[in-house]
Amino acid sequence: AGYPGEIPTVTDTIVDVTTVGARCDGSTDDRAAIQAAIDGASGSTAVVLPTGTCRIGGRLVFASGVVLRGQGSESTTLLCASSDGCLLARGTTTEDYVSITDGLDQGTTTITVADPSGLTVGSGAAIRQEEYVPAEQEWGEYNVGQMVRIEAITANDVTISPPLHITLSASHSPEICPVRFVEQVGVEDLTLRREHSSGGYGANIAFRRARDS
């Protein structure tokens, strides 16, 4: 994730979470109300938290175009009482990978694939290959790869951007699959504080398959 150029200020649609049931009194679990505001957003929307402490008992999942906005880092606190993470922006993928057969060198912008039928010009894609050293944990598998945008498709040749960051290895089964990125999401003008009493896994803020965010 990352934003090219100046970060915009979202003003198209403003949703005050207190109008959809959030209390932000520091003790009420406001997750359901805030998530409903996010899920109900259409296009570019600022979901606005008031001055005070908004407590969430589970993670919030962003939709494309949504910015979560407080009243300033000294005024708004998002209190995360969750063991599985707090804020998640995650795109989707079909996991329908197809082999990359040529165009494996670092800096390449055109790769050749076995079957391009699942790829679409203008959409995203994930490139990966098997790891050089066997992963000790399942989450470490296929740890070599990158996200790209499909710029053109001619027969089995696929033009991508950005270019390949590294040289892929034919012996490690490089492959590509379509990705629907989550886009134009952000968090601003608030303090995120994490507390939970039990063990668990989850990032405070996680961006996965995200673009321009």
Coordinates of C-alpha atoms in Angstrom, one line a residue:
A1 CA 0.0 0.0 0.0
G2 CA 1.0 3.6 -0.5
Y3 CA -0.4 6.7 -2.1
P4 CA 1.2 8.3 -5.3
G5 CA 1.5 12.0 -4.9
E6 CA -0.4 14.3 -2.5
I7 CA -2.9 12.5 -0.2
P8 CA -6.4 13.8 -0.9
T9 CA -8.9 15.1 1.6
V10 CA -12.2 13.2 1.3
T11 CA -15.2 15.5 1.3
D12 CA -17.6 13.8 -1.1
T13 CA -19.7 12.0 1.5
I14 CA -19.5 12.4 5.3
V15 CA -21.0 9.9 7.7
D16 CA -21.1 10.7 11.4
V17 CA -21.0 7.4 13.2
T18 CA -23.1 8.8 16.1
T19 CA -26.0 9.0 13.6
V20 CA -25.9 5.2 13.0
G21 CA -25.7 4.1 16.7
A22 CA -22.1 4.6 17.9
R23 CA -21.9 6.1 21.4
C24 CA -18.1 6.6 21.7
D25 CA -18.3 6.8 25.5
G26 CA -15.3 4.5 26.1
S27 CA -17.2 1.5 27.3
T28 CA -19.9 0.7 24.7
D29 CA -18.7 -1.6 21.9
D30 CA -19.2 0.6 18.9
R31 CA -17.8 -1.9 16.3
A32 CA -21.1 -2.9 14.8
A33 CA -22.2 0.7 14.3
I34 CA -18.9 1.8 12.8
Q35 CA -18.7 -1.2 10.5
A36 CA -22.3 -0.6 9.3
A37 CA -21.2 3.0 8.4
I38 CA -18.3 1.6 6.4
D39 CA -20.3 -1.1 4.7
G40 CA -23.0 1.4 3.8
A41 CA -20.5 3.7 2.1
S42 CA -20.8 4.2 -1.6
G43 CA -17.8 5.7 -3.3
S44 CA -15.5 8.3 -1.7
T45 CA -16.7 8.5 2.0
A46 CA -15.3 9.8 5.3
V47 CA -16.6 7.8 8.2
V48 CA -16.2 10.3 11.0
L49 CA -15.6 9.6 14.7
P50 CA -16.5 12.2 17.3
T51 CA -14.4 13.6 20.1
G52 CA -14.1 10.9 22.7
T53 CA -13.2 7.2 22.8
C54 CA -14.8 4.8 20.4
R55 CA -14.3 1.2 21.6
I56 CA -14.3 -1.7 19.2
G57 CA -14.5 -5.3 20.4
G58 CA -13.4 -6.7 17.0
R59 CA -11.6 -5.5 13.9
L60 CA -13.0 -3.1 11.4
V61 CA -12.8 -4.1 7.7
F62 CA -12.5 -1.3 5.1
A63 CA -14.4 -1.0 1.9
S64 CA -12.8 0.8 -1.1
G65 CA -13.1 4.6 -0.9
V66 CA -13.5 4.8 2.9
V67 CA -11.4 7.0 5.1
L68 CA -11.9 6.6 8.9
R69 CA -11.5 10.1 10.3
G70 CA -11.3 11.4 13.9
Q71 CA -11.3 15.0 15.3
G72 CA -7.5 15.0 15.9
S73 CA -5.0 12.7 17.6
E74 CA -5.6 14.5 20.9
S75 CA -9.4 14.4 20.6
T76 CA -10.4 11.0 19.2
T77 CA -9.2 7.6 20.4
L78 CA -10.1 4.4 18.8
L79 CA -9.8 1.8 21.6
C80 CA -9.3 -1.6 20.1
A81 CA -10.2 -4.4 22.6
S82 CA -9.7 -7.2 20.0
S83 CA -7.2 -10.1 19.9
D84 CA -7.5 -10.5 16.1
G85 CA -6.4 -7.1 14.9
C86 CA -8.0 -3.6 14.7
L87 CA -8.2 -2.2 11.2
L88 CA -8.0 -4.3 8.0
A89 CA -8.0 -3.2 4.4
R90 CA -8.0 -6.3 2.2
G91 CA -8.6 -7.0 -1.4
T92 CA -9.8 -10.3 -2.8
T93 CA -8.3 -12.9 -5.0
T94 CA -9.7 -16.1 -6.7
E95 CA -6.4 -17.9 -6.1
D96 CA -6.7 -19.2 -9.7
Y97 CA -3.0 -19.1 -10.4
V98 CA -1.6 -19.8 -13.9
S99 CA 2.0 -20.5 -14.8
I100 CA 4.3 -17.7 -16.0
T101 CA 6.4 -19.3 -18.8
D102 CA 8.6 -16.5 -20.0
G103 CA 9.7 -12.9 -19.3
L104 CA 11.2 -13.7 -15.9
D105 CA 14.0 -11.2 -15.7
Q106 CA 14.1 -8.3 -13.3
G107 CA 12.8 -5.1 -15.0
T108 CA 10.6 -7.0 -17.4
T109 CA 7.2 -5.4 -18.2
T110 CA 5.9 -8.2 -20.4
I111 CA 5.5 -11.7 -19.2
T112 CA 4.1 -14.8 -21.0
V113 CA 1.5 -16.9 -19.2
A114 CA 0.1 -20.3 -19.9
D115 CA -3.5 -19.1 -19.9
P116 CA -4.5 -15.3 -19.8
S117 CA -8.2 -15.9 -19.8
G118 CA -8.7 -15.0 -16.2
L119 CA -6.8 -11.8 -16.4
T120 CA -8.3 -8.4 -17.3
V121 CA -6.7 -5.2 -18.6
G122 CA -6.9 -2.5 -15.9
S123 CA -7.3 -5.0 -13.0
G124 CA -4.7 -6.1 -10.5
A125 CA -2.8 -9.4 -10.2
A126 CA -0.5 -11.2 -7.8
I127 CA 2.7 -12.7 -9.0
R128 CA 4.4 -15.3 -6.8
Q129 CA 6.8 -18.3 -6.9
E130 CA 7.8 -21.1 -4.5
E131 CA 10.2 -20.0 -1.8
Y132 CA 14.0 -20.7 -2.2
V133 CA 14.2 -22.1 1.4
P134 CA 11.2 -24.2 2.6
A135 CA 9.0 -22.2 5.0
E136 CA 8.8 -23.4 8.6
Q137 CA 5.3 -22.0 8.9
E138 CA 2.3 -22.1 6.4
W139 CA 2.1 -18.3 6.3
G140 CA 5.7 -18.2 5.0
E141 CA 4.9 -20.1 1.9
Y142 CA 5.2 -18.3 -1.5
N143 CA 7.0 -15.4 0.2
V144 CA 8.6 -14.2 -3.1
G145 CA 6.3 -12.1 -5.3
Q146 CA 4.7 -8.7 -6.0
M147 CA 1.4 -7.0 -6.9
V148 CA 1.0 -5.6 -10.4
R149 CA -1.6 -3.9 -12.6
I150 CA -2.5 -5.5 -16.0
E151 CA -1.8 -2.9 -18.7
A152 CA -2.3 -5.0 -21.9
I153 CA -2.9 -8.5 -23.0
T154 CA -1.8 -9.8 -26.5
A155 CA -2.3 -13.5 -27.0
N156 CA -0.4 -15.0 -24.1
D157 CA 1.8 -11.9 -23.5
V158 CA 0.7 -9.8 -20.5
T159 CA 2.1 -6.3 -19.9
I160 CA 2.4 -5.3 -16.3
S161 CA 3.3 -2.4 -14.1
P162 CA 5.4 -1.9 -12.2
P163 CA 8.1 -4.0 -13.8
L164 CA 9.3 -7.2 -12.1
H165 CA 11.3 -6.2 -8.9
I166 CA 13.4 -9.4 -9.0
T167 CA 14.3 -12.1 -11.5
L168 CA 12.0 -15.0 -11.1
S169 CA 13.1 -18.6 -11.4
A170 CA 11.5 -21.1 -13.8
S171 CA 12.5 -23.9 -11.4
H172 CA 10.4 -22.3 -8.6
S173 CA 7.1 -22.3 -10.5
P174 CA 6.3 -18.6 -11.0
E175 CA 2.6 -17.9 -11.4
I176 CA 0.1 -15.2 -11.6
C177 CA -3.6 -14.7 -10.5
P178 CA -6.1 -11.9 -10.7
V179 CA -6.6 -9.6 -7.7
R180 CA -9.4 -7.1 -6.9
F181 CA -7.6 -4.5 -4.9
V182 CA -9.1 -2.5 -2.1
E183 CA -8.4 1.1 -3.0
Q184 CA -8.5 4.7 -1.7
V185 CA -8.8 3.8 2.0
G186 CA -7.1 5.5 4.9
V187 CA -7.1 6.4 8.6
E188 CA -6.6 10.0 9.8
D189 CA -6.8 12.4 12.8
L190 CA -7.1 9.9 15.6
T191 CA -5.1 7.8 18.1
L192 CA -5.4 4.0 17.9
R193 CA -4.9 2.3 21.2
R194 CA -4.8 -1.5 21.5
E195 CA -5.8 -3.4 24.6
H196 CA -7.0 -7.0 25.1
S197 CA -6.7 -9.4 28.0
S198 CA -6.0 -12.6 26.1
G199 CA -3.4 -13.8 23.6
G200 CA -4.1 -13.6 19.9
Y201 CA -2.7 -12.5 16.6
G202 CA -3.5 -9.5 14.5
A203 CA -1.9 -6.3 13.4
N204 CA -3.1 -2.9 14.6
I205 CA -3.5 -1.8 11.0
A206 CA -3.1 -4.2 8.1
F207 CA -3.2 -3.5 4.4
R208 CA -3.4 -6.6 2.1
R209 CA -3.9 -6.4 -1.6
A210 CA -4.4 -2.7 -1.2
R211 CA -3.6 0.1 -3.8
D212 CA -3.5 3.9 -3.5
S213 CA -4.1 3.8 0.3

